[in-house]
Coordinates of C-alpha atoms in Angstrom, one line a residue:
X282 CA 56.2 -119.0 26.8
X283 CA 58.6 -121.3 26.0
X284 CA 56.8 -123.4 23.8
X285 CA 55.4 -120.2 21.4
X286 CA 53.2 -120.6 20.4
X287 CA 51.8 -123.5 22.1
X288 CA 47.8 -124.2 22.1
X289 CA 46.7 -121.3 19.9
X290 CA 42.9 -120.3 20.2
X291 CA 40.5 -118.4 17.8
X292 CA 38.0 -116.4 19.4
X293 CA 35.4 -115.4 17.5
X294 CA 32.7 -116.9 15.2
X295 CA 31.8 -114.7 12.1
X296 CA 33.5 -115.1 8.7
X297 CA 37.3 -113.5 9.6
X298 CA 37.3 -116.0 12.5
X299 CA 36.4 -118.5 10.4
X300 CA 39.2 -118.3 7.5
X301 CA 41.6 -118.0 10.2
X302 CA 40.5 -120.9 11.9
X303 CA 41.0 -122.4 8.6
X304 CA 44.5 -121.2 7.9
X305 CA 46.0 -122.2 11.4
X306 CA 44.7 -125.8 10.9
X307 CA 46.2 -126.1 7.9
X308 CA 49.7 -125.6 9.8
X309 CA 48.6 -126.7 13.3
X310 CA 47.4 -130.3 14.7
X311 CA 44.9 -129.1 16.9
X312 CA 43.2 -125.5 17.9
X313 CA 40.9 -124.3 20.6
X314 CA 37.9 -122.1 19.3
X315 CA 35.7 -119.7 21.5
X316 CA 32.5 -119.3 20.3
X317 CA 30.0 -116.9 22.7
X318 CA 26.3 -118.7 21.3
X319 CA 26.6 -122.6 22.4
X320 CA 23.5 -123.4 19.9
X321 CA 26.4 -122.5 17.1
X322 CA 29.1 -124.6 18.5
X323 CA 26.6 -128.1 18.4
X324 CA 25.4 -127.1 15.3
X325 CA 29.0 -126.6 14.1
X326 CA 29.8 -129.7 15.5
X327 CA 26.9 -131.6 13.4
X328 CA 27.5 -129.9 10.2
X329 CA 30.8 -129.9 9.9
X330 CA 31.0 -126.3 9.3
X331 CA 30.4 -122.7 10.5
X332 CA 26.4 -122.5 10.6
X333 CA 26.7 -119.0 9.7
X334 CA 29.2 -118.0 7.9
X335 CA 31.5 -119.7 4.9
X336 CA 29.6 -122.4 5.3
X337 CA 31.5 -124.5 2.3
X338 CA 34.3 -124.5 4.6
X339 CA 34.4 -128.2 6.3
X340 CA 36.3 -128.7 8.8
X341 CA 38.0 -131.6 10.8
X342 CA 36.0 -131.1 14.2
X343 CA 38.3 -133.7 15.9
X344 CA 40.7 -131.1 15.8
X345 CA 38.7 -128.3 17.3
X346 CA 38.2 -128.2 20.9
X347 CA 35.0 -125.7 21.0
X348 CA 34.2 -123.2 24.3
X349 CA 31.4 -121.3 24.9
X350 CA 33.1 -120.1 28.5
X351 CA 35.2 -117.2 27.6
X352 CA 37.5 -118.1 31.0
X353 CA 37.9 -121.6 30.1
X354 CA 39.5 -120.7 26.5
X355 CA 41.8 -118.6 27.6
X356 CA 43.0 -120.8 30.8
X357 CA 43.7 -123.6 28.1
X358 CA 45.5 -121.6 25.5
X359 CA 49.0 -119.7 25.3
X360 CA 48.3 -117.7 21.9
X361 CA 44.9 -116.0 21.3
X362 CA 43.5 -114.8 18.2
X363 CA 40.9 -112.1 18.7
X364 CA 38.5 -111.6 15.9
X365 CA 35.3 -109.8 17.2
X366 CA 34.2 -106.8 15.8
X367 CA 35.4 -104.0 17.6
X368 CA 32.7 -102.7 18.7
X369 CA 31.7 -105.9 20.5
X370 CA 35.3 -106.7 22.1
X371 CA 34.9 -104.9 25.8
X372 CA 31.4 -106.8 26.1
X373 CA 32.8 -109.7 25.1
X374 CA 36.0 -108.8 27.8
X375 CA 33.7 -107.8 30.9
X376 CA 33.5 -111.8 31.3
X377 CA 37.1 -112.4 30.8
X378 CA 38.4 -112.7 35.3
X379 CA 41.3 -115.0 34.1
X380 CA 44.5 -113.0 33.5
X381 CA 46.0 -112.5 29.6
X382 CA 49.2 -110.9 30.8
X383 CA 50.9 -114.1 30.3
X384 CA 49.4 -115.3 27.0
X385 CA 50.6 -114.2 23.9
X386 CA 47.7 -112.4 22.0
X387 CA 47.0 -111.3 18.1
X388 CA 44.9 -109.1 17.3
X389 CA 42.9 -109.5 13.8
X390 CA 40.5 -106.5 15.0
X391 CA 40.4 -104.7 12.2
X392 CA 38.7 -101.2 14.3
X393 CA 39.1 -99.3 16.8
X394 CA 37.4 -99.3 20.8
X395 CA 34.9 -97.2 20.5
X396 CA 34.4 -94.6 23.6
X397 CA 38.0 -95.5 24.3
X398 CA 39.0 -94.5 20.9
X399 CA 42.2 -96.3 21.3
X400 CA 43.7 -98.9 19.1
X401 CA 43.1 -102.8 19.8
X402 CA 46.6 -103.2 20.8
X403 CA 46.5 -100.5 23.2
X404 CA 43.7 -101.2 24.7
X405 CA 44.7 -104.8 26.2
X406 CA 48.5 -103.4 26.9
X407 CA 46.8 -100.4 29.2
X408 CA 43.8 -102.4 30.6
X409 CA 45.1 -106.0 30.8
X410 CA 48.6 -105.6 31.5
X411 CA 49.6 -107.4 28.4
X412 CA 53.6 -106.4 27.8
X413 CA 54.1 -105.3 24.1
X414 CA 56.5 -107.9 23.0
X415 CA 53.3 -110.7 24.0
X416 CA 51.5 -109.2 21.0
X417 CA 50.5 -109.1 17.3
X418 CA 48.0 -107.9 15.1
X419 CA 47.1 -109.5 11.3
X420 CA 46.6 -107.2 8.2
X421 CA 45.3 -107.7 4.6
X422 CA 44.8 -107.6 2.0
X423 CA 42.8 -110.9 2.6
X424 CA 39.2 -110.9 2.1
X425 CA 38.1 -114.3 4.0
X426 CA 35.9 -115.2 1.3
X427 CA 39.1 -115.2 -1.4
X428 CA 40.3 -117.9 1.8
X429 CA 37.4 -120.1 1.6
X430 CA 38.3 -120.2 -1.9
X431 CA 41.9 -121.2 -1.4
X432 CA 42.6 -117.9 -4.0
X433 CA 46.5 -116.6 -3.8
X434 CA 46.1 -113.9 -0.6
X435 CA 48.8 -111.9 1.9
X436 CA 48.9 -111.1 5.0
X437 CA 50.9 -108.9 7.2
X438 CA 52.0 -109.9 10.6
X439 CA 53.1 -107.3 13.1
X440 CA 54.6 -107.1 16.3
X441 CA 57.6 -105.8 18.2
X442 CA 59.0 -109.3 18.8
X443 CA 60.6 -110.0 15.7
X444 CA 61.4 -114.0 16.3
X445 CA 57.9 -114.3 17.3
X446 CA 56.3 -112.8 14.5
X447 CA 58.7 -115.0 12.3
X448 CA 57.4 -117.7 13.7
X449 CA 53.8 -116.9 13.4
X450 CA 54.4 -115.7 9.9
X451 CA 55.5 -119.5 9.1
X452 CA 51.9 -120.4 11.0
X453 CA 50.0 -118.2 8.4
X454 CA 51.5 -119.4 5.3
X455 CA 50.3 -121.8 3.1
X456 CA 50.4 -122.5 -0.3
X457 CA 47.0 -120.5 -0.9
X458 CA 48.6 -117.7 1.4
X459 CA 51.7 -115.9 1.8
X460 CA 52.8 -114.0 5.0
X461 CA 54.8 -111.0 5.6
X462 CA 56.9 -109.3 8.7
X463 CA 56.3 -106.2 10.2
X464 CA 57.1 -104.3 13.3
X465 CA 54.9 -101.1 12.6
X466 CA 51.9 -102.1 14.8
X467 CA 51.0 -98.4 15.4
X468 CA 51.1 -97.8 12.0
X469 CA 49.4 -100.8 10.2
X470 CA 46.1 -100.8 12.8
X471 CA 45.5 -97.3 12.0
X472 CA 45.9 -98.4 8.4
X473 CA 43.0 -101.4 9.2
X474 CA 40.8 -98.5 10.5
X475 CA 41.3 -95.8 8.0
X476 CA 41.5 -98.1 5.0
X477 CA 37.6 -99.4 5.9
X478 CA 36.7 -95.3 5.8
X479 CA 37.8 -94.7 2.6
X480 CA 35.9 -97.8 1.2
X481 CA 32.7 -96.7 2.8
X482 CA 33.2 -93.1 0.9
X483 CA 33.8 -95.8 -2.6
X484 CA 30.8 -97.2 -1.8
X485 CA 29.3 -94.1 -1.6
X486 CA 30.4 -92.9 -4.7
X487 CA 29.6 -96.1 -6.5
X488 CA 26.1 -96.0 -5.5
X489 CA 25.6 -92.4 -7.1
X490 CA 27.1 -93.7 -10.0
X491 CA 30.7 -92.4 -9.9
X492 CA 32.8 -94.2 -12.3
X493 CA 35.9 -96.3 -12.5
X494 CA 37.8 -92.4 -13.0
X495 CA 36.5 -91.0 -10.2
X496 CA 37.3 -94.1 -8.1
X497 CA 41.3 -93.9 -9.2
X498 CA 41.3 -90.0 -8.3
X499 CA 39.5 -91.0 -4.8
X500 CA 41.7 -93.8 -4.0
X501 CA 45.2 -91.7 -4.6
X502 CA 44.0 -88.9 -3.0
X503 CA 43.0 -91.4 0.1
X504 CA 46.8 -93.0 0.2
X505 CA 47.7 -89.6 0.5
X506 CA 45.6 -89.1 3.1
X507 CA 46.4 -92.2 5.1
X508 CA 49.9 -90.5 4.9
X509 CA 49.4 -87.9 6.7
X510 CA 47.6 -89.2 9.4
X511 CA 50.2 -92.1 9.9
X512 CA 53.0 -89.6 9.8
X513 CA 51.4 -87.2 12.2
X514 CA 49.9 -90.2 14.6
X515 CA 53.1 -92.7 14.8
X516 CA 56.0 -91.1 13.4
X517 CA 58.0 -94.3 12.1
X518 CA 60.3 -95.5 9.1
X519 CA 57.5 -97.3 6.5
X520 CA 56.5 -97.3 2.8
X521 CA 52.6 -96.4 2.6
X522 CA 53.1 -98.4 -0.7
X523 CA 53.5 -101.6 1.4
X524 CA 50.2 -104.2 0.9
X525 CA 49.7 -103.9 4.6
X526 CA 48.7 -100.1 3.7
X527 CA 48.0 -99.4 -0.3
X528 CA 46.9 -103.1 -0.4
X529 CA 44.6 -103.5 1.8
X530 CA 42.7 -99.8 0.5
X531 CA 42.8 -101.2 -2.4
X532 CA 41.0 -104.5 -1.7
X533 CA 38.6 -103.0 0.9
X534 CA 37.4 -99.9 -1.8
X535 CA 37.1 -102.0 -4.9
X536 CA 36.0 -105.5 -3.8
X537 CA 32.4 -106.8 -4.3
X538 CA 33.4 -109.1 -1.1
X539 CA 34.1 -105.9 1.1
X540 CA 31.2 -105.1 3.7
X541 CA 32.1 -101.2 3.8
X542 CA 32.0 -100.7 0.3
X543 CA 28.5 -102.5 0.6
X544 CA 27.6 -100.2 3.2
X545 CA 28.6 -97.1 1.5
X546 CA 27.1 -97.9 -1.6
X547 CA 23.5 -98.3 0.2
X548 CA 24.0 -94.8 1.1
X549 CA 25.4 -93.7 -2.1
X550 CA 22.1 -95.2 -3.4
X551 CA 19.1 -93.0 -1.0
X552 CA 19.4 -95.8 2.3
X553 CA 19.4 -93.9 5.2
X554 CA 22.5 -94.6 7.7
X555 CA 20.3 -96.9 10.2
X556 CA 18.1 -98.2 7.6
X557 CA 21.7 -99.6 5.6
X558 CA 23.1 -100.4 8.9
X559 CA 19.6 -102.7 9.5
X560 CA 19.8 -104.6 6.0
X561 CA 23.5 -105.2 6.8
X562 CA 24.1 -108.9 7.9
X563 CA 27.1 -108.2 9.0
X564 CA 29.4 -105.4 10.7
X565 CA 30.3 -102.3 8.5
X566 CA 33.6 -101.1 10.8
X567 CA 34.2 -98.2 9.2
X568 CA 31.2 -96.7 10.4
X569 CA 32.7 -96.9 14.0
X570 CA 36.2 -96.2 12.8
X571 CA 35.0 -92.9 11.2
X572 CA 34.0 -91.0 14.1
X573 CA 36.9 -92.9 16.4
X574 CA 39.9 -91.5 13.8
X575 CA 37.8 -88.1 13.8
X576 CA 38.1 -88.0 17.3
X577 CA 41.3 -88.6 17.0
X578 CA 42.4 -86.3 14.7
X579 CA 41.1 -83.1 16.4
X580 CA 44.7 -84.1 18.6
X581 CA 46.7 -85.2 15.5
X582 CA 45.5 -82.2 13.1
X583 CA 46.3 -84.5 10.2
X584 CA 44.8 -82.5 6.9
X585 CA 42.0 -84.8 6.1
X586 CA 39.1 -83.9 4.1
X587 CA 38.1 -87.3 3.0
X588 CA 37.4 -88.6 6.4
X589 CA 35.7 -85.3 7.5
X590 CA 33.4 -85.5 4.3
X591 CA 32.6 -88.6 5.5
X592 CA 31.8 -88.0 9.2
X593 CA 29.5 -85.5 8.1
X594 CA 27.8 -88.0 6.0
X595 CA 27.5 -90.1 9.0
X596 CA 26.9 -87.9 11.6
X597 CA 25.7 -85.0 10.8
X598 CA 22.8 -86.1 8.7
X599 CA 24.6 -84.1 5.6
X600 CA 23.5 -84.7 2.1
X601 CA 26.2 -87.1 0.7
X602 CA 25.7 -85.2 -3.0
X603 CA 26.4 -81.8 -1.4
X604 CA 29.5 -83.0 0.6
X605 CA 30.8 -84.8 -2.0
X606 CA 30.6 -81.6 -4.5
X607 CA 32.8 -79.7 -2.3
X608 CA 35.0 -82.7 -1.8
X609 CA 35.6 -83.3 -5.3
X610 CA 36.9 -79.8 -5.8
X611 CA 40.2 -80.7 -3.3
X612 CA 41.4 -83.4 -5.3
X613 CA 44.5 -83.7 -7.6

Protein backbone atom coordinates (compact mmCIF):
# COMPACT_ATOMS: atom_id res chain seq x y z
CA UNK A 1 0.00 0.00 0.00
CA UNK A 2 2.11 2.37 -1.25
CA UNK A 3 -0.20 4.80 -2.21
CA UNK A 4 -2.19 4.90 1.51
CA UNK A 5 -4.56 5.46 1.45
CA UNK A 6 -5.49 5.15 -2.05
CA UNK A 7 -9.39 4.57 -3.20
CA UNK A 8 -11.03 4.68 0.32
CA UNK A 9 -14.59 3.07 0.54
CA UNK A 10 -17.49 3.58 3.11
CA UNK A 11 -19.50 0.62 3.68
CA UNK A 12 -22.46 1.15 5.17
CA UNK A 13 -25.68 3.22 4.71
CA UNK A 14 -27.31 4.38 8.03
CA UNK A 15 -26.56 7.86 9.61
CA UNK A 16 -22.61 7.18 10.99
CA UNK A 17 -21.88 5.99 7.36
CA UNK A 18 -23.33 8.84 6.11
CA UNK A 19 -21.38 11.75 8.10
CA UNK A 20 -18.36 9.90 7.35
CA UNK A 21 -19.03 9.74 3.86
CA UNK A 22 -19.43 13.31 4.21
CA UNK A 23 -16.21 14.12 6.03
CA UNK A 24 -13.90 12.09 3.63
CA UNK A 25 -15.25 14.00 0.63
CA UNK A 26 -14.61 16.99 2.03
CA UNK A 27 -10.74 15.95 1.90
CA UNK A 28 -10.90 13.40 -0.86
CA UNK A 29 -11.75 13.74 -4.87
CA UNK A 30 -13.60 10.73 -5.16
CA UNK A 31 -14.88 7.66 -2.74
CA UNK A 32 -16.48 4.35 -3.36
CA UNK A 33 -19.66 3.64 -1.15
CA UNK A 34 -21.23 0.06 -0.38
CA UNK A 35 -24.60 0.14 0.11
CA UNK A 36 -26.38 -3.64 0.68
CA UNK A 37 -30.32 -2.46 -0.64
CA UNK A 38 -29.82 -1.32 -4.52
CA UNK A 39 -33.40 0.53 -4.30
CA UNK A 40 -31.35 3.03 -1.75
CA UNK A 41 -28.41 3.57 -3.96
CA UNK A 42 -30.89 4.77 -7.23
CA UNK A 43 -32.82 6.61 -4.98
CA UNK A 44 -29.62 8.24 -3.54
CA UNK A 45 -28.51 8.75 -6.81
CA UNK A 46 -31.87 10.83 -7.78
CA UNK A 47 -32.18 12.73 -4.68
CA UNK A 48 -29.00 13.74 -4.07
CA UNK A 49 -28.98 12.50 -0.69
CA UNK A 50 -29.13 9.48 1.75
CA UNK A 51 -32.98 8.39 1.42
CA UNK A 52 -32.89 7.44 4.87
CA UNK A 53 -30.91 9.01 6.93
CA UNK A 54 -29.55 12.92 7.22
CA UNK A 55 -31.31 13.49 4.48
CA UNK A 56 -30.21 17.48 4.34
CA UNK A 57 -26.91 16.22 3.59
CA UNK A 58 -26.50 16.72 -0.44
CA UNK A 59 -23.94 15.31 -1.91
CA UNK A 60 -21.87 15.54 -5.17
CA UNK A 61 -22.96 11.99 -6.62
CA UNK A 62 -20.28 12.37 -9.47
CA UNK A 63 -18.02 11.75 -6.86
CA UNK A 64 -19.44 8.58 -5.45
CA UNK A 65 -19.00 5.38 -7.14
CA UNK A 66 -22.05 3.36 -5.45
CA UNK A 67 -22.00 -0.86 -4.98
CA UNK A 68 -24.44 -2.94 -4.02
CA UNK A 69 -21.92 -6.16 -4.59
CA UNK A 70 -20.11 -6.36 -1.35
CA UNK A 71 -16.97 -8.23 -3.51
CA UNK A 72 -16.86 -5.62 -6.02
CA UNK A 73 -16.26 -2.77 -3.29
CA UNK A 74 -13.74 -4.19 -1.79
CA UNK A 75 -11.73 -5.41 -5.12
CA UNK A 76 -11.82 -1.64 -6.10
CA UNK A 77 -10.72 -0.06 -2.91
CA UNK A 78 -7.38 -0.08 -0.66
CA UNK A 79 -8.90 1.55 2.54
CA UNK A 80 -12.31 0.43 3.97
CA UNK A 81 -14.45 2.10 6.31
CA UNK A 82 -16.83 -0.28 8.16
CA UNK A 83 -19.83 1.21 9.66
CA UNK A 84 -22.50 -1.54 10.18
CA UNK A 85 -23.99 -2.07 13.31
CA UNK A 86 -22.29 -4.75 14.97
CA UNK A 87 -24.61 -6.99 15.24
CA UNK A 88 -25.11 -7.02 11.49
CA UNK A 89 -21.29 -7.11 10.38
CA UNK A 90 -20.70 -11.18 10.10
CA UNK A 91 -23.99 -11.27 7.93
CA UNK A 92 -22.90 -8.70 6.02
CA UNK A 93 -19.12 -10.63 5.89
CA UNK A 94 -20.57 -14.21 4.90
CA UNK A 95 -20.72 -12.60 1.29
CA UNK A 96 -17.36 -11.00 1.41
CA UNK A 97 -14.95 -14.32 -0.92
CA UNK A 98 -12.48 -11.55 -1.98
CA UNK A 99 -9.50 -11.27 0.47
CA UNK A 100 -9.10 -8.03 3.03
CA UNK A 101 -5.68 -9.06 4.15
CA UNK A 102 -4.16 -6.59 1.88
CA UNK A 103 -6.47 -3.64 2.26
CA UNK A 104 -6.13 -1.32 4.93
CA UNK A 105 -9.36 -1.36 7.04
CA UNK A 106 -11.04 1.17 9.82
CA UNK A 107 -13.28 0.20 11.86
CA UNK A 108 -16.10 2.96 13.02
CA UNK A 109 -18.11 -0.12 14.69
CA UNK A 110 -18.87 1.28 17.64
CA UNK A 111 -19.88 -2.63 19.37
CA UNK A 112 -18.84 -5.62 19.85
CA UNK A 113 -19.43 -9.29 17.66
CA UNK A 114 -21.92 -10.69 19.37
CA UNK A 115 -21.64 -14.70 19.98
CA UNK A 116 -17.97 -14.05 19.32
CA UNK A 117 -17.87 -11.55 21.97
CA UNK A 118 -14.67 -10.21 20.61
CA UNK A 119 -13.80 -6.72 19.63
CA UNK A 120 -14.22 -5.43 15.88
CA UNK A 121 -10.63 -5.27 15.38
CA UNK A 122 -10.09 -8.65 16.53
CA UNK A 123 -12.43 -10.16 14.83
CA UNK A 124 -11.09 -9.41 11.18
CA UNK A 125 -7.20 -9.78 12.50
CA UNK A 126 -8.25 -13.57 13.72
CA UNK A 127 -10.77 -14.46 10.96
CA UNK A 128 -9.55 -12.46 7.96
CA UNK A 129 -6.00 -12.53 8.33
CA UNK A 130 -5.87 -8.75 8.48
CA UNK A 131 -2.15 -7.86 10.09
CA UNK A 132 -2.52 -5.17 12.89
CA UNK A 133 -0.50 -2.46 11.49
CA UNK A 134 -3.37 -2.62 8.19
CA UNK A 135 -5.91 -1.22 10.77
CA UNK A 136 -7.83 1.49 12.55
CA UNK A 137 -10.75 2.15 14.39
CA UNK A 138 -12.69 5.95 14.76
CA UNK A 139 -13.91 7.27 18.20
CA UNK A 140 -16.12 10.18 19.38
CA UNK A 141 -17.21 12.20 20.68
CA UNK A 142 -19.07 12.88 17.34
CA UNK A 143 -22.70 12.46 17.14
CA UNK A 144 -23.29 12.35 13.15
CA UNK A 145 -26.17 14.64 13.41
CA UNK A 146 -23.72 17.55 15.09
CA UNK A 147 -21.80 16.60 11.41
CA UNK A 148 -24.71 17.17 9.26
CA UNK A 149 -24.69 20.36 10.97
CA UNK A 150 -21.05 21.27 10.27
CA UNK A 151 -21.06 21.90 14.51
CA UNK A 152 -17.17 21.97 15.99
CA UNK A 153 -16.69 17.84 16.67
CA UNK A 154 -13.43 15.41 17.49
CA UNK A 155 -12.58 12.39 16.72
CA UNK A 156 -10.07 9.88 17.76
CA UNK A 157 -8.10 7.85 15.31
CA UNK A 158 -6.40 4.74 16.45
CA UNK A 159 -4.06 2.28 15.23
CA UNK A 160 -0.69 0.70 15.76
CA UNK A 161 0.76 2.31 12.62
CA UNK A 162 1.51 5.66 13.79
CA UNK A 163 2.40 7.37 10.11
CA UNK A 164 -0.78 5.83 8.91
CA UNK A 165 -2.96 7.10 11.45
CA UNK A 166 -1.23 10.54 10.95
CA UNK A 167 -2.17 10.53 7.72
CA UNK A 168 -5.79 9.47 8.19
CA UNK A 169 -6.07 11.93 10.93
CA UNK A 170 -5.25 14.70 8.22
CA UNK A 171 -8.26 12.78 6.06
CA UNK A 172 -10.71 13.44 9.05
CA UNK A 173 -10.12 16.95 9.65
CA UNK A 174 -11.83 19.77 8.58
CA UNK A 175 -12.63 22.92 9.70
CA UNK A 176 -16.09 21.68 11.27
CA UNK A 177 -13.83 18.67 12.72
CA UNK A 178 -10.78 18.12 14.47
CA UNK A 179 -8.88 14.79 14.70
CA UNK A 180 -6.72 13.21 17.24
CA UNK A 181 -3.83 10.26 17.43
CA UNK A 182 -3.97 7.26 19.27
CA UNK A 183 -2.44 3.96 19.45
CA UNK A 184 -4.68 2.38 22.30
CA UNK A 185 -7.07 0.34 19.96
CA UNK A 186 -7.74 -2.20 22.70
CA UNK A 187 -8.52 0.35 24.96
CA UNK A 188 -10.59 2.97 23.06
CA UNK A 189 -13.19 0.06 21.41
CA UNK A 190 -13.85 -1.14 24.71
CA UNK A 191 -14.43 2.45 25.57
CA UNK A 192 -17.08 2.63 22.29
CA UNK A 193 -18.83 -0.40 23.89
CA UNK A 194 -18.92 0.49 27.47
CA UNK A 195 -19.52 4.19 27.00
CA UNK A 196 -23.13 3.09 24.99
CA UNK A 197 -23.90 0.91 28.46
CA UNK A 198 -23.73 3.52 30.63
CA UNK A 199 -25.94 5.86 28.41
CA UNK A 200 -28.60 3.21 28.19
CA UNK A 201 -28.51 3.08 32.35
CA UNK A 202 -28.90 7.48 31.82
CA UNK A 203 -31.61 6.86 29.82
CA UNK A 204 -32.96 4.82 32.22
CA UNK A 205 -32.72 7.01 34.92
CA UNK A 206 -33.95 10.01 33.00
CA UNK A 207 -37.13 8.23 32.15
CA UNK A 208 -37.92 7.65 35.93
CA UNK A 209 -37.26 11.09 36.43
CA UNK A 210 -33.72 11.18 37.97
CA UNK A 211 -32.38 14.55 37.87
CA UNK A 212 -29.47 16.44 36.50
CA UNK A 213 -27.66 15.38 40.37
CA UNK A 214 -28.26 12.01 40.02
CA UNK A 215 -26.89 12.06 36.38
CA UNK A 216 -23.40 13.73 37.62
CA UNK A 217 -23.11 11.06 40.52
CA UNK A 218 -23.95 8.20 37.76
CA UNK A 219 -21.67 9.46 35.18
CA UNK A 220 -18.42 9.74 37.67
CA UNK A 221 -19.07 6.61 39.20
CA UNK A 222 -19.29 5.08 35.39
CA UNK A 223 -15.61 6.71 34.41
CA UNK A 224 -14.56 4.95 37.33
CA UNK A 225 -16.00 2.04 36.19
CA UNK A 226 -14.75 2.20 32.62
CA UNK A 227 -11.38 2.28 34.66
CA UNK A 228 -11.32 -0.69 35.94
CA UNK A 229 -12.45 -2.66 33.29
CA UNK A 230 -9.83 -1.01 30.79
CA UNK A 231 -7.14 -1.55 33.39
CA UNK A 232 -8.01 -5.12 33.99
CA UNK A 233 -8.90 -5.98 30.08
CA UNK A 234 -5.78 -4.18 28.21
CA UNK A 235 -3.27 -3.13 30.61
CA UNK A 236 -1.71 0.05 28.72
CA UNK A 237 -0.28 3.65 29.49
CA UNK A 238 -3.73 6.13 28.84
CA UNK A 239 -5.65 9.01 30.57
CA UNK A 240 -9.40 7.82 30.98
CA UNK A 241 -9.84 11.62 30.90
CA UNK A 242 -8.93 11.61 27.18
CA UNK A 243 -12.24 12.63 24.83
CA UNK A 244 -11.77 9.27 23.14
CA UNK A 245 -12.94 7.84 26.73
CA UNK A 246 -14.65 10.62 29.30
CA UNK A 247 -15.79 12.38 26.00
CA UNK A 248 -17.44 10.19 24.31
CA UNK A 249 -19.56 9.01 27.88
CA UNK A 250 -20.25 12.12 28.09
CA UNK A 251 -21.87 12.86 24.73
CA UNK A 252 -23.47 9.42 24.46
CA UNK A 253 -25.30 9.76 28.26
CA UNK A 254 -26.40 13.31 28.04
CA UNK A 255 -27.23 13.95 24.34
CA UNK A 256 -30.88 14.17 22.96
CA UNK A 257 -29.11 12.91 19.51
CA UNK A 258 -27.79 9.59 21.31
CA UNK A 259 -29.97 6.39 20.35
CA UNK A 260 -28.98 4.53 23.78
CA UNK A 261 -29.94 7.24 25.94
CA UNK A 262 -33.32 7.05 23.86
CA UNK A 263 -33.45 3.53 24.46
CA UNK A 264 -32.91 3.55 28.07
CA UNK A 265 -35.20 6.25 28.69
CA UNK A 266 -38.14 4.11 26.99
CA UNK A 267 -37.37 1.68 29.66
CA UNK A 268 -36.86 4.13 32.41
CA UNK A 269 -40.46 5.15 31.33
CA UNK A 270 -42.65 1.44 31.71
CA UNK A 271 -41.55 0.19 27.71
CA UNK A 272 -40.83 -3.26 27.89
CA UNK A 273 -37.16 -4.22 26.40
CA UNK A 274 -38.68 -5.60 22.92
CA UNK A 275 -41.53 -3.29 22.79
CA UNK A 276 -38.51 -0.09 23.01
CA UNK A 277 -36.40 -2.18 20.86
CA UNK A 278 -39.60 -2.28 18.19
CA UNK A 279 -40.33 1.59 18.32
CA UNK A 280 -36.57 2.08 17.84
CA UNK A 281 -35.73 3.26 14.16
CA UNK A 282 -32.53 2.62 14.64
CA UNK A 283 -29.88 0.30 16.46
CA UNK A 284 -29.51 0.82 20.30
CA UNK A 285 -25.78 -0.99 20.57
CA UNK A 286 -25.52 -0.96 24.03
CA UNK A 287 -28.11 -3.41 24.28
CA UNK A 288 -25.72 -5.98 22.50
CA UNK A 289 -22.61 -4.56 24.18
CA UNK A 290 -24.23 -5.12 27.67
CA UNK A 291 -24.37 -8.70 27.72
CA UNK A 292 -21.00 -9.08 25.31
CA UNK A 293 -18.80 -6.90 28.16
CA UNK A 294 -20.78 -9.08 30.86
CA UNK A 295 -19.55 -12.01 29.28
CA UNK A 296 -16.56 -10.75 29.23
CA UNK A 297 -16.00 -9.69 32.51
CA UNK A 298 -16.85 -13.00 34.24
CA UNK A 299 -12.75 -13.57 32.78
CA UNK A 300 -11.65 -9.98 33.59
CA UNK A 301 -13.39 -9.79 37.21
CA UNK A 302 -13.37 -6.04 36.76
CA UNK A 303 -15.71 -4.63 39.90
CA UNK A 304 -18.65 -3.38 37.96
CA UNK A 305 -21.95 -2.89 39.36
CA UNK A 306 -23.20 -0.44 36.86
CA UNK A 307 -23.00 -2.82 33.98
CA UNK A 308 -24.35 -5.75 36.14
CA UNK A 309 -27.38 -3.51 37.30
CA UNK A 310 -27.88 -3.09 33.85
CA UNK A 311 -27.76 -6.76 32.46
CA UNK A 312 -30.21 -7.60 34.92
CA UNK A 313 -32.46 -4.94 33.63
CA UNK A 314 -31.99 -6.49 30.24
CA UNK A 315 -31.84 -9.88 30.82
CA UNK A 316 -33.15 -10.90 33.57
CA UNK A 317 -36.51 -9.24 33.27
CA UNK A 318 -35.58 -7.35 36.69
CA UNK A 319 -37.49 -4.35 37.84
CA UNK A 320 -35.36 -1.38 36.78
CA UNK A 321 -36.76 0.66 40.19
CA UNK A 322 -35.55 -2.29 42.38
CA UNK A 323 -32.08 -2.66 40.77
CA UNK A 324 -31.54 0.79 40.65
CA UNK A 325 -32.31 1.17 44.61
CA UNK A 326 -29.61 -1.11 45.41
CA UNK A 327 -27.38 0.45 42.83
CA UNK A 328 -27.75 3.81 44.16
CA UNK A 329 -26.53 2.74 47.51
CA UNK A 330 -22.75 1.92 45.98
CA UNK A 331 -22.12 5.17 44.74
CA UNK A 332 -19.75 8.00 45.98
Amino acid sequence: MNNFPGKIAVFGGGSWATALAKIVLSTQPQINWYMRRPDRIEDFKRMKHNPAYLSSITFDTERITFYANINQAVRDSDTIIFVTPSPFLKQHLKKLKTLLKDKFVISAIKGIVPDENMLVSDYFIRYYGLPEEHLAIIAGPCHAEEIALERLSYLTVAGRDTERVEQLCRIFSTPYLKSACSQDVTGIEYASVLKNVYAIVAGICHGMKYGDNFQAVLLSNAIKEMRRFLDTAHVTPRDITDSAYLGDLLVTACSRFSRNRTFGSMIGKGYSVKTAQLEMEMIAEGYYGTKCIYEINRTCRADMPIMDALYGILYEQKSPVAVLNRLTDTFK
